[in-house]
GROMACS .gro file of C-alpha atoms in nm:
model
  438
    1MET     CA    1  -1.326  -6.476   3.349
    2LYS     CA    2  -1.395  -6.147   3.242
    3VAL     CA    3  -1.478  -6.066   2.838
    4LYS     CA    4  -1.381  -5.673   2.805
    5VAL     CA    5  -1.635  -5.584   2.543
    6ILE     CA    6  -1.512  -5.236   2.278
    7SER     CA    7  -1.772  -4.990   2.251
    8ARG     CA    8  -1.806  -4.682   2.052
    9SER     CA    9  -2.082  -4.419   2.003
   10THR     CA   10  -2.230  -4.405   1.633
   11GLU     CA   11  -2.178  -4.026   1.770
   12GLU     CA   12  -1.815  -4.005   1.694
   13PHE     CA   13  -1.739  -4.187   1.286
   14THR     CA   14  -2.145  -4.056   1.127
   15ARG     CA   15  -2.136  -3.754   0.948
   16GLU     CA   16  -2.426  -3.526   0.985
   17ARG     CA   17  -2.448  -3.401   0.625
   18SER     CA   18  -2.293  -3.559   0.394
   19GLN     CA   19  -2.085  -3.232   0.264
   20ASP     CA   20  -1.919  -3.302   0.571
   21LEU     CA   21  -1.558  -3.515   0.593
   22GLN     CA   22  -1.426  -3.776   0.736
   23ARG     CA   23  -1.356  -3.852   1.123
   24VAL     CA   24  -1.028  -3.975   1.158
   25PHE     CA   25  -0.882  -4.069   1.462
   26ARG     CA   26  -0.489  -4.104   1.458
   27SER     CA   27  -0.268  -4.043   1.816
   28PHE     CA   28  -0.022  -3.761   1.821
   29ASP     CA   29   0.269  -3.931   1.962
   30PRO     CA   30   0.573  -3.871   1.758
   31SER     CA   31   0.745  -4.183   1.802
   32LEU     CA   32   0.452  -4.342   1.684
   33ARG     CA   33   0.546  -4.101   1.336
   34ALA     CA   34   0.910  -4.083   1.300
   35GLN     CA   35   0.879  -3.869   0.985
   36GLU     CA   36   0.631  -3.611   1.044
   37LYS     CA   37   0.852  -3.353   1.032
   38ALA     CA   38   0.986  -3.489   0.630
   39THR     CA   39   0.683  -3.491   0.524
   40GLU     CA   40   0.597  -3.115   0.648
   41TYR     CA   41   0.869  -3.031   0.495
   42VAL     CA   42   0.862  -3.197   0.240
   43ARG     CA   43   0.454  -3.103   0.214
   44ALA     CA   44   0.571  -2.696   0.257
   45LEU     CA   45   0.897  -2.699   0.000
   46ASN     CA   46   0.544  -2.783  -0.242
   47ALA     CA   47   0.326  -2.481  -0.058
   48ALA     CA   48   0.595  -2.215  -0.167
   49LYS     CA   49   0.630  -2.380  -0.559
   50LEU     CA   50   0.298  -2.441  -0.667
   51ASP     CA   51   0.237  -2.023  -0.476
   52LYS     CA   52   0.494  -1.956  -0.779
   53ILE     CA   53   0.264  -2.151  -1.041
   54PHE     CA   54  -0.081  -1.985  -0.923
   55ALA     CA   55   0.092  -1.675  -0.892
   56ARG     CA   56  -0.166  -1.426  -1.046
   57PRO     CA   57  -0.164  -1.116  -0.962
   58PHE     CA   58  -0.356  -0.889  -1.262
   59VAL     CA   59  -0.699  -0.882  -1.234
   60GLY     CA   60  -0.740  -0.578  -1.518
   61ALA     CA   61  -0.661  -0.258  -1.672
   62MET     CA   62  -0.933   0.002  -1.615
   63ASP     CA   63  -0.949   0.293  -1.900
   64GLY     CA   64  -1.093   0.584  -2.018
   65HIS     CA   65  -0.870   0.911  -1.929
   66ILE     CA   66  -0.643   1.017  -2.184
   67ASP     CA   67  -0.333   1.155  -2.000
   68ALA     CA   68  -0.107   0.997  -1.707
   69ILE     CA   69  -0.362   0.912  -1.351
   70SER     CA   70  -0.256   1.192  -1.152
   71CYS     CA   71  -0.405   1.095  -0.826
   72MET     CA   72  -0.680   0.856  -0.655
   73ALA     CA   73  -0.884   0.850  -0.370
   74LYS     CA   74  -1.152   0.603  -0.272
   75ASN     CA   75  -1.478   0.652  -0.109
   76PRO     CA   76  -1.554   0.491   0.265
   77ASN     CA   77  -1.851   0.369   0.227
   78HIS     CA   78  -1.875   0.240  -0.010
   79LEU     CA   79  -1.547  -0.096  -0.108
   80LYS     CA   80  -1.620  -0.110  -0.454
   81ALA     CA   81  -1.595   0.302  -0.578
   82MET     CA   82  -1.258   0.460  -0.648
   83PHE     CA   83  -1.196   0.797  -0.779
   84SER     CA   84  -0.886   0.937  -0.968
   85GLY     CA   85  -0.867   1.228  -1.157
   86SER     CA   86  -0.569   1.233  -1.466
   87MET     CA   87  -0.395   1.537  -1.567
   88ASP     CA   88  -0.611   1.647  -1.794
   89GLY     CA   89  -0.881   1.783  -1.558
   90ASP     CA   90  -1.092   1.429  -1.538
   91ILE     CA   91  -1.217   1.265  -1.278
   92ARG     CA   92  -1.383   0.951  -1.303
   93LEU     CA   93  -1.603   0.747  -1.072
   94TRP     CA   94  -1.448   0.378  -1.183
   95ASP     CA   95  -1.708   0.074  -1.058
   96LEU     CA   96  -1.417  -0.173  -0.912
   97ALA     CA   97  -1.632  -0.472  -0.954
   98THR     CA   98  -1.752  -0.443  -1.302
   99ARG     CA   99  -1.447  -0.192  -1.391
  100ARG     CA  100  -1.577   0.051  -1.529
  101THR     CA  101  -1.653   0.501  -1.507
  102VAL     CA  102  -1.984   0.549  -1.331
  103CYS     CA  103  -1.925   0.881  -1.338
  104ARG     CA  104  -1.777   1.187  -1.424
  105PHE     CA  105  -1.622   1.476  -1.305
  106SER     CA  106  -1.465   1.722  -1.621
  107ASP     CA  107  -1.563   2.119  -1.468
  108HIS     CA  108  -1.098   2.165  -1.384
  109ARG     CA  109  -0.949   2.416  -1.663
  110GLY     CA  110  -0.573   2.190  -1.488
  111ALA     CA  111  -0.409   1.931  -1.413
  112VAL     CA  112  -0.637   1.736  -1.011
  113ARG     CA  113  -0.347   1.699  -0.799
  114GLY     CA  114  -0.593   1.581  -0.487
  115LEU     CA  115  -0.922   1.435  -0.415
  116THR     CA  116  -1.011   1.367  -0.115
  117VAL     CA  117  -1.378   1.153   0.013
  118SER     CA  118  -1.507   1.284   0.320
  119THR     CA  119  -1.633   1.104   0.608
  120ASP     CA  120  -1.976   0.950   0.510
  121GLY     CA  121  -1.905   0.929   0.162
  122ASN     CA  122  -2.158   1.221   0.027
  123ILE     CA  123  -1.867   1.474  -0.057
  124LEU     CA  124  -1.584   1.417  -0.309
  125ILE     CA  125  -1.330   1.722  -0.230
  126SER     CA  126  -1.077   1.767  -0.548
  127CYS     CA  127  -0.827   2.080  -0.635
  128GLY     CA  128  -0.584   2.097  -0.907
  129THR     CA  129  -0.343   2.368  -1.139
  130ASP     CA  130  -0.633   2.569  -1.189
  131SER     CA  131  -0.616   2.717  -0.803
  132ILE     CA  132  -1.004   2.605  -0.738
  133VAL     CA  133  -1.142   2.388  -0.489
  134ARG     CA  134  -1.457   2.177  -0.607
  135LEU     CA  135  -1.778   2.026  -0.384
  136TRP     CA  136  -1.845   1.708  -0.562
  137ASN     CA  137  -2.234   1.539  -0.485
  138VAL     CA  138  -2.093   1.198  -0.459
  139PRO     CA  139  -2.360   1.027  -0.714
  140ALA     CA  140  -2.539   0.738  -0.503
  141ILE     CA  141  -2.440   0.368  -0.470
  142LYS     CA  142  -2.766   0.189  -0.633
  143MET     CA  143  -2.551   0.378  -0.986
  144LEU     CA  144  -2.295   0.139  -0.839
  145GLY     CA  145  -2.524  -0.106  -0.965
  146SER     CA  146  -2.576  -0.053  -1.358
  147ASP     CA  147  -2.489  -0.291  -1.564
  148SER     CA  148  -2.388  -0.032  -1.793
  149LEU     CA  149  -2.138   0.286  -1.893
  150SER     CA  150  -2.295   0.575  -1.806
  151GLU     CA  151  -2.116   0.904  -1.881
  152ASN     CA  152  -2.322   1.140  -1.654
  153SER     CA  153  -2.096   1.451  -1.590
  154ALA     CA  154  -2.193   1.640  -1.283
  155LYS     CA  155  -2.137   1.982  -1.181
  156PRO     CA  156  -1.979   2.111  -0.892
  157LEU     CA  157  -2.194   2.159  -0.566
  158ALA     CA  158  -1.982   2.486  -0.531
  159SER     CA  159  -1.545   2.636  -0.659
  160TYR     CA  160  -1.393   2.786  -0.430
  161PRO     CA  161  -1.105   2.964  -0.592
  162TRP     CA  162  -0.760   3.059  -0.438
  163LYS     CA  163  -0.482   3.262  -0.520
  164HIS     CA  164  -0.213   2.936  -0.576
  165ALA     CA  165  -0.206   2.609  -0.778
  166PHE     CA  166  -0.368   2.332  -0.549
  167TRP     CA  167  -0.033   2.008  -0.521
  168GLY     CA  168  -0.222   1.767  -0.235
  169VAL     CA  169  -0.631   1.806   0.028
  170ASP     CA  170  -0.693   1.552   0.232
  171HIS     CA  171  -1.043   1.568   0.445
  172GLN     CA  172  -1.022   1.575   0.891
  173TRP     CA  173  -1.123   1.124   1.017
  174ASN     CA  174  -1.439   1.285   1.211
  175GLY     CA  175  -1.555   1.644   1.064
  176ASN     CA  176  -1.645   1.902   0.827
  177LEU     CA  177  -1.225   2.032   0.807
  178PHE     CA  178  -1.031   2.005   0.470
  179ALA     CA  179  -0.611   2.064   0.420
  180THR     CA  180  -0.521   2.180   0.103
  181VAL     CA  181  -0.076   2.268  -0.018
  182GLY     CA  182   0.036   2.465  -0.232
  183ALA     CA  183   0.203   2.809  -0.167
  184GLN     CA  184   0.056   2.698   0.214
  185VAL     CA  185  -0.087   2.489   0.423
  186ASP     CA  186  -0.482   2.639   0.445
  187ILE     CA  187  -0.742   2.476   0.608
  188TRP     CA  188  -1.068   2.461   0.458
  189ASP     CA  189  -1.512   2.401   0.559
  190HIS     CA  190  -1.750   2.246   0.390
  191ASN     CA  191  -1.982   2.562   0.439
  192ARG     CA  192  -1.669   2.825   0.379
  193SER     CA  193  -1.564   3.047   0.063
  194GLU     CA  194  -1.226   3.158   0.205
  195PRO     CA  195  -0.967   2.946   0.412
  196VAL     CA  196  -1.034   2.871   0.843
  197ASN     CA  197  -0.749   2.941   0.880
  198SER     CA  198  -0.344   2.924   0.722
  199PHE     CA  199   0.028   2.810   0.781
  200GLU     CA  200   0.321   2.890   0.675
  201TRP     CA  201   0.710   2.768   0.728
  202GLY     CA  202   0.895   2.774   0.523
  203LYS     CA  203   0.920   2.901   0.120
  204ASP     CA  204   0.970   2.546   0.034
  205THR     CA  205   0.607   2.424  -0.170
  206VAL     CA  206   0.410   2.175   0.006
  207ILE     CA  207   0.307   1.906  -0.186
  208SER     CA  208   0.107   1.636   0.054
  209VAL     CA  209  -0.092   1.620   0.336
  210LYS     CA  210  -0.270   1.380   0.568
  211PHE     CA  211  -0.436   1.410   0.841
  212ASN     CA  212  -0.377   1.178   1.180
  213PRO     CA  213  -0.673   0.882   1.215
  214GLY     CA  214  -0.623   0.849   1.593
  215GLU     CA  215  -0.603   1.262   1.638
  216PRO     CA  216  -0.892   1.446   1.415
  217ASP     CA  217  -0.660   1.807   1.458
  218MET     CA  218  -0.341   1.670   1.360
  219LEU     CA  219  -0.207   1.643   1.047
  220ALA     CA  220   0.175   1.605   0.827
  221THR     CA  221   0.292   1.767   0.534
  222SER     CA  222   0.588   1.711   0.247
  223ALA     CA  223   0.759   1.991   0.071
  224ARG     CA  224   0.989   1.971  -0.210
  225PHE     CA  225   1.300   1.936  -0.010
  226GLN     CA  226   1.220   1.904   0.372
  227THR     CA  227   0.910   1.758   0.577
  228ARG     CA  228   0.801   1.916   0.932
  229PHE     CA  229   1.134   1.725   1.037
  230GLU     CA  230   1.441   1.846   0.791
  231SER     CA  231   1.553   1.480   0.565
  232TRP     CA  232   1.808   1.535   0.333
  233THR     CA  233   1.638   1.485   0.059
  234LYS     CA  234   1.245   1.526  -0.146
  235THR     CA  235   0.938   1.366  -0.021
  236ASN     CA  236   0.736   1.252  -0.227
  237ALA     CA  237   0.395   1.140   0.026
  238ILE     CA  238   0.321   1.115   0.347
  239ALA     CA  239   0.040   0.795   0.554
  240TRP     CA  240   0.031   0.697   0.823
  241ASN     CA  241  -0.053   0.359   1.005
  242PRO     CA  242  -0.432   0.338   1.110
  243MET     CA  243  -0.419   0.122   1.354
  244GLU     CA  244  -0.075   0.249   1.476
  245PRO     CA  245  -0.158   0.636   1.447
  246MET     CA  246   0.174   0.733   1.609
  247ASN     CA  247   0.393   0.658   1.267
  248PHE     CA  248   0.341   0.763   1.020
  249THR     CA  249   0.549   0.619   0.630
  250ALA     CA  250   0.680   0.882   0.407
  251ALA     CA  251   0.713   0.753   0.054
  252ASN     CA  252   1.137   0.956  -0.098
  253GLU     CA  253   1.287   1.077  -0.350
  254ASP     CA  254   1.605   0.846  -0.283
  255CYS     CA  255   1.445   0.557  -0.397
  256ASN     CA  256   1.346   0.446  -0.010
  257SER     CA  257   1.039   0.426   0.252
  258TYR     CA  258   1.083   0.536   0.578
  259SER     CA  259   0.879   0.498   0.902
  260PHE     CA  260   0.877   0.666   1.141
  261ASP     CA  261   0.708   0.765   1.520
  262ALA     CA  262   0.549   1.084   1.561
  263ARG     CA  263   0.705   1.118   1.952
  264LYS     CA  264   1.061   1.037   1.829
  265LEU     CA  265   1.177   1.201   1.542
  266ASP     CA  266   1.575   1.213   1.610
  267GLU     CA  267   1.521   0.833   1.382
  268ALA     CA  268   1.328   0.632   1.165
  269LYS     CA  269   1.297   0.326   1.275
  270CYS     CA  270   1.275   0.124   0.957
  271VAL     CA  271   1.499   0.188   0.645
  272HIS     CA  272   1.196   0.013   0.338
  273LYS     CA  273   1.393  -0.063   0.042
  274ASP     CA  274   1.365  -0.176  -0.303
  275HIS     CA  275   1.293   0.064  -0.575
  276VAL     CA  276   1.554   0.112  -0.799
  277SER     CA  277   1.339   0.448  -0.870
  278ALA     CA  278   1.190   0.797  -0.668
  279VAL     CA  279   0.913   0.628  -0.477
  280MET     CA  280   0.581   0.819  -0.540
  281ASP     CA  281   0.275   0.738  -0.381
  282ILE     CA  282   0.175   0.525  -0.052
  283ASP     CA  283  -0.132   0.392   0.077
  284TYR     CA  284  -0.125   0.124   0.443
  285SER     CA  285  -0.337  -0.171   0.434
  286PRO     CA  286  -0.680  -0.109   0.679
  287THR     CA  287  -0.480  -0.432   0.896
  288GLY     CA  288  -0.197  -0.175   0.925
  289ARG     CA  289   0.040  -0.470   0.862
  290GLU     CA  290   0.196  -0.386   0.527
  291PHE     CA  291   0.140  -0.062   0.308
  292VAL     CA  292   0.182  -0.050  -0.114
  293THR     CA  293   0.449   0.145  -0.317
  294GLY     CA  294   0.446   0.293  -0.604
  295SER     CA  295   0.749   0.424  -0.773
  296TYR     CA  296   0.905   0.585  -1.021
  297ASP     CA  297   1.036   0.272  -1.181
  298ARG     CA  298   0.677   0.143  -1.326
  299THR     CA  299   0.638  -0.141  -0.968
  300VAL     CA  300   0.429  -0.156  -0.757
  301ARG     CA  301   0.617  -0.301  -0.432
  302ILE     CA  302   0.417  -0.463  -0.136
  303PHE     CA  303   0.628  -0.402   0.149
  304GLN     CA  304   0.537  -0.498   0.525
  305TYR     CA  305   0.478  -0.284   0.755
  306ASN     CA  306   0.770  -0.364   1.020
  307SER     CA  307   1.032  -0.525   0.730
  308GLY     CA  308   1.287  -0.364   0.494
  309ARG     CA  309   1.265  -0.544   0.256
  310SER     CA  310   0.934  -0.593  -0.050
  311ARG     CA  311   0.706  -0.927   0.008
  312GLU     CA  312   0.513  -0.892  -0.314
  313ILE     CA  313   0.706  -0.636  -0.707
  314TYR     CA  314   0.411  -0.619  -0.932
  315HIS     CA  315   0.475  -0.530  -1.330
  316THR     CA  316   0.382  -0.519  -1.634
  317LYS     CA  317   0.513  -0.446  -1.989
  318ARG     CA  318   0.317  -0.177  -2.108
  319MET     CA  319   0.317   0.007  -1.706
  320GLN     CA  320   0.467   0.334  -1.706
  321ARG     CA  321   0.622   0.552  -1.413
  322VAL     CA  322   0.309   0.512  -1.151
  323PHE     CA  323   0.246   0.818  -0.951
  324SER     CA  324  -0.002   0.666  -0.740
  325VAL     CA  325  -0.133   0.364  -0.567
  326LYS     CA  326  -0.403   0.305  -0.290
  327PHE     CA  327  -0.569  -0.024  -0.088
  328SER     CA  328  -0.931  -0.151  -0.159
  329CYS     CA  329  -1.101  -0.102   0.143
  330ASP     CA  330  -1.115  -0.437   0.256
  331GLY     CA  331  -0.769  -0.503   0.217
  332THR     CA  332  -0.776  -0.767  -0.063
  333TYR     CA  333  -0.656  -0.517  -0.381
  334ILE     CA  334  -0.423  -0.242  -0.488
  335ILE     CA  335  -0.453   0.029  -0.696
  336SER     CA  336  -0.264   0.178  -0.908
  337GLY     CA  337  -0.276   0.490  -1.085
  338SER     CA  338   0.068   0.540  -1.319
  339ASP     CA  339   0.198   0.716  -1.690
  340ASP     CA  340  -0.035   0.490  -1.957
  341THR     CA  341  -0.386   0.647  -1.885
  342ASN     CA  342  -0.502   0.291  -1.709
  343LEU     CA  343  -0.578   0.198  -1.370
  344ARG     CA  344  -0.432  -0.142  -1.266
  345LEU     CA  345  -0.617  -0.428  -0.992
  346TRP     CA  346  -0.386  -0.622  -0.890
  347LYS     CA  347  -0.412  -0.868  -0.586
  348THR     CA  348  -0.330  -0.841  -0.282
  349ASN     CA  349  -0.212  -1.190  -0.238
  350ALA     CA  350  -0.071  -1.360  -0.633
  351SER     CA  351  -0.178  -1.653  -0.592
  352GLU     CA  352  -0.506  -1.603  -0.421
  353GLN     CA  353  -0.840  -1.758  -0.522
  354LEU     CA  354  -1.170  -1.572  -0.662
  355GLY     CA  355  -1.470  -1.595  -0.581
  356VAL     CA  356  -1.631  -1.841  -0.255
  357LEU     CA  357  -1.397  -2.117  -0.183
  358LEU     CA  358  -1.534  -2.453  -0.005
  359PRO     CA  359  -1.413  -2.496   0.391
  360ARG     CA  360  -1.231  -2.841   0.260
  361GLU     CA  361  -1.034  -2.544   0.039
  362ARG     CA  362  -0.946  -2.286   0.351
  363LYS     CA  363  -0.881  -2.575   0.514
  364LYS     CA  364  -0.574  -2.671   0.308
  365HIS     CA  365  -0.522  -2.299   0.178
  366ASP     CA  366  -0.548  -2.181   0.559
  367TYR     CA  367  -0.258  -2.539   0.670
  368HIS     CA  368   0.035  -2.457   0.336
  369GLU     CA  369   0.009  -2.127   0.532
  370ALA     CA  370   0.087  -2.287   0.803
  371VAL     CA  371   0.421  -2.575   0.672
  372LYS     CA  372   0.505  -2.247   0.479
  373GLU     CA  373   0.558  -2.063   0.815
  374ARG     CA  374   0.636  -2.320   1.030
  375TYR     CA  375   0.968  -2.375   0.790
  376LYS     CA  376   1.008  -2.066   0.640
  377HIS     CA  377   1.308  -2.051   0.757
  378LEU     CA  378   1.502  -2.290   0.605
  379PRO     CA  379   1.754  -2.254   0.274
  380GLU     CA  380   1.520  -2.415  -0.019
  381VAL     CA  381   1.169  -2.250   0.120
  382LYS     CA  382   1.358  -1.958   0.192
  383ARG     CA  383   1.511  -1.950  -0.168
  384ILE     CA  384   1.169  -1.994  -0.397
  385VAL     CA  385   0.931  -1.761  -0.094
  386ARG     CA  386   1.167  -1.477  -0.181
  387HIS     CA  387   1.241  -1.528  -0.527
  388ARG     CA  388   1.070  -1.276  -0.809
  389HIS     CA  389   1.107  -1.218  -1.205
  390LEU     CA  390   1.274  -0.846  -1.286
  391PRO     CA  391   1.185  -0.700  -1.592
  392LYS     CA  392   1.521  -0.734  -1.755
  393PRO     CA  393   1.570  -0.268  -1.690
  394ILE     CA  394   1.518  -0.287  -1.350
  395TYR     CA  395   1.680  -0.557  -1.237
  396LYS     CA  396   1.976  -0.400  -1.353
  397ALA     CA  397   1.898  -0.059  -1.246
  398SER     CA  398   1.920  -0.304  -0.855
  399SER     CA  399   2.333  -0.424  -0.949
  400LEU     CA  400   2.352  -0.073  -1.024
  401ARG     CA  401   2.246   0.037  -0.718
  402ARG     CA  402   2.386  -0.234  -0.461
  403MET     CA  403   2.659  -0.131  -0.628
  404MET     CA  404   2.640   0.253  -0.530
  405VAL     CA  405   2.556   0.183  -0.252
  406GLU     CA  406   2.893  -0.025  -0.186
  407ALA     CA  407   3.103   0.213  -0.294
  408GLU     CA  408   2.958   0.394  -0.039
  409ARG     CA  409   2.996   0.262   0.232
  410ARG     CA  410   3.395   0.157   0.167
  411LYS     CA  411   3.464   0.584   0.069
  412GLU     CA  412   3.315   0.658   0.426
  413GLU     CA  413   3.533   0.310   0.611
  414ARG     CA  414   3.813   0.485   0.421
  415ARG     CA  415   3.736   0.853   0.530
  416ARG     CA  416   3.737   0.742   0.898
  417ALA     CA  417   3.972   0.555   0.882
  418HIS     CA  418   4.210   0.835   0.833
  419SER     CA  419   4.114   1.071   1.000
  420ALA     CA  420   4.132   1.190   1.361
  421PRO     CA  421   4.027   0.977   1.679
  422GLY     CA  422   3.628   0.970   1.698
  423SER     CA  423   3.596   1.290   1.488
  424ASN     CA  424   3.431   1.159   1.252
  425PRO     CA  425   3.222   0.917   1.453
  426SER     CA  426   3.001   0.617   1.249
  427GLN     CA  427   2.623   0.767   1.204
  428PRO     CA  428   2.364   0.442   1.163
  429TYR     CA  429   2.162   0.565   0.815
  430ARG     CA  430   1.788   0.552   1.011
  431ARG     CA  431   1.967   0.916   1.218
  432ARG     CA  432   2.175   1.000   0.930
  433ILE     CA  433   1.930   1.030   0.645
  434ILE     CA  434   1.782   1.345   0.953
  435LYS     CA  435   1.903   1.647   0.826
  436GLU     CA  436   1.707   1.872   1.213
  437VAL     CA  437   1.418   1.838   1.381
  438GLU     CA  438   1.231   2.167   1.546
   0.00000   0.00000   0.00000
C-alpha cells in the first residue's frame, strides 16, 4: 500500500512583513476561467470611467506679473526652477513647489521676448524689444527652499546693446554660445559684447530659434512667413525632439503643428490637428514621446509625437490666449503662461494621484493601465477615453473649421474633375504645405 503525502514549504505562503500581500496560487488555464476576458473588459471600462471621474489636471496658478506672459525658460540644473518674462519687462524666478517668486530681474525697458538658461544652470540670458541682451547670475539653489516670499531684485552681470529689437534667444546645449533672432540671426559668446557671427536669409523678421540637442553647432529658425524651408504660413515656434534630434515640430499659424525630419524636408512626417486658432508655442517632454502646445484659442493640448490628434486638452474659464508652454524637467508637470498675467501649473496625466503611492496602489494603477491598453480598440472604451468636454466657443469654432476643411476638399475634387487629366494632380496635405526647399 502506497501513501501519498501532500507537503508544502512554509516559505511559499508566509509573508516576510506584515505589509506584504498574501500569496495566492491559481491556475492560468483559460478553460478553467471562461469569463476572464469579459471580466477584464468590465475592469477596463470601469478604469476608463474612473480616470474621467478623478481627472483634476489643474494644480494651481502663480500670479505676480502685471502684464501678459511672453516667454518662459526652465533651469536644466534644478527641477523646481522656472523663469518667466512679461510684456512689461519684468522677469521672475519661480519655485514650482511653493508657487512663489524667488527673485526678480527688472532691468528691461520693453517687452521681454526671449529667455534661456545656460547648460550648467548658472547664467540666465534675456532679450527683448529694448535691443539689449542681458546676462544674469542665477540665484543659489538654496534660495529655492525658502518658505517666505522673496522680492529680491538682481542686477545683470553684463548688458550688450545691439542695432535691432530681439524676438527670441536660445543657448547652445554644450558650450558658451547663444543665438538671438530679430532682423537677423546673431551668434554670441558670454564674454563678447558683439556677435561672433551673423546670418541673414531674406528680409523677413526671424521670430524663433532652437539649437539642436544632438548637434550643438546646428540650429533651426522660423521667420514671419517662412522657415528655413519655405512654407505657406507663418511658423511661431520650433521644438526639437530630445530623444530623436533629427526630428522637430513646428507650431504654425494655420492651427496645426507639423513634424519634420531634418534629413527630408520635402514633406511633413505628421500633421497634428485639433486647435482652432494659431499655435503660439510648443515644447517636447524630456522623454520625446509627446509634446505640449499652447494656442491663441485659450487652450493647452498634449499630443503624442506620432499622433495627429491630441490626447488631452486643458482649459479654464479665466485663462486667456496662451503665449508660452513648457514641460517640467522631469516631464510630470506642464507650465503655461497666458495673456491674463498668470502662470498655471498642470499635471501631465490628468487623473494621476499626487504624492507617494504604496506598492499595492502602484500595482493596481499599472494593472488598470494594462487592461485599458488591451481593450482600447473596443468602441465603448475608446469613446470614453477620447471624450473631452470643450468650452462652447471652442466647440463651435471646431465645428466651423471642420465645415471649412470639408468644403475646401469638395472644391478641390470638383476642380480636379473638371480639369484635363493630369493637369491638376492630387497631392497629400503633408507635401502641399511646403512651398519650397532650398
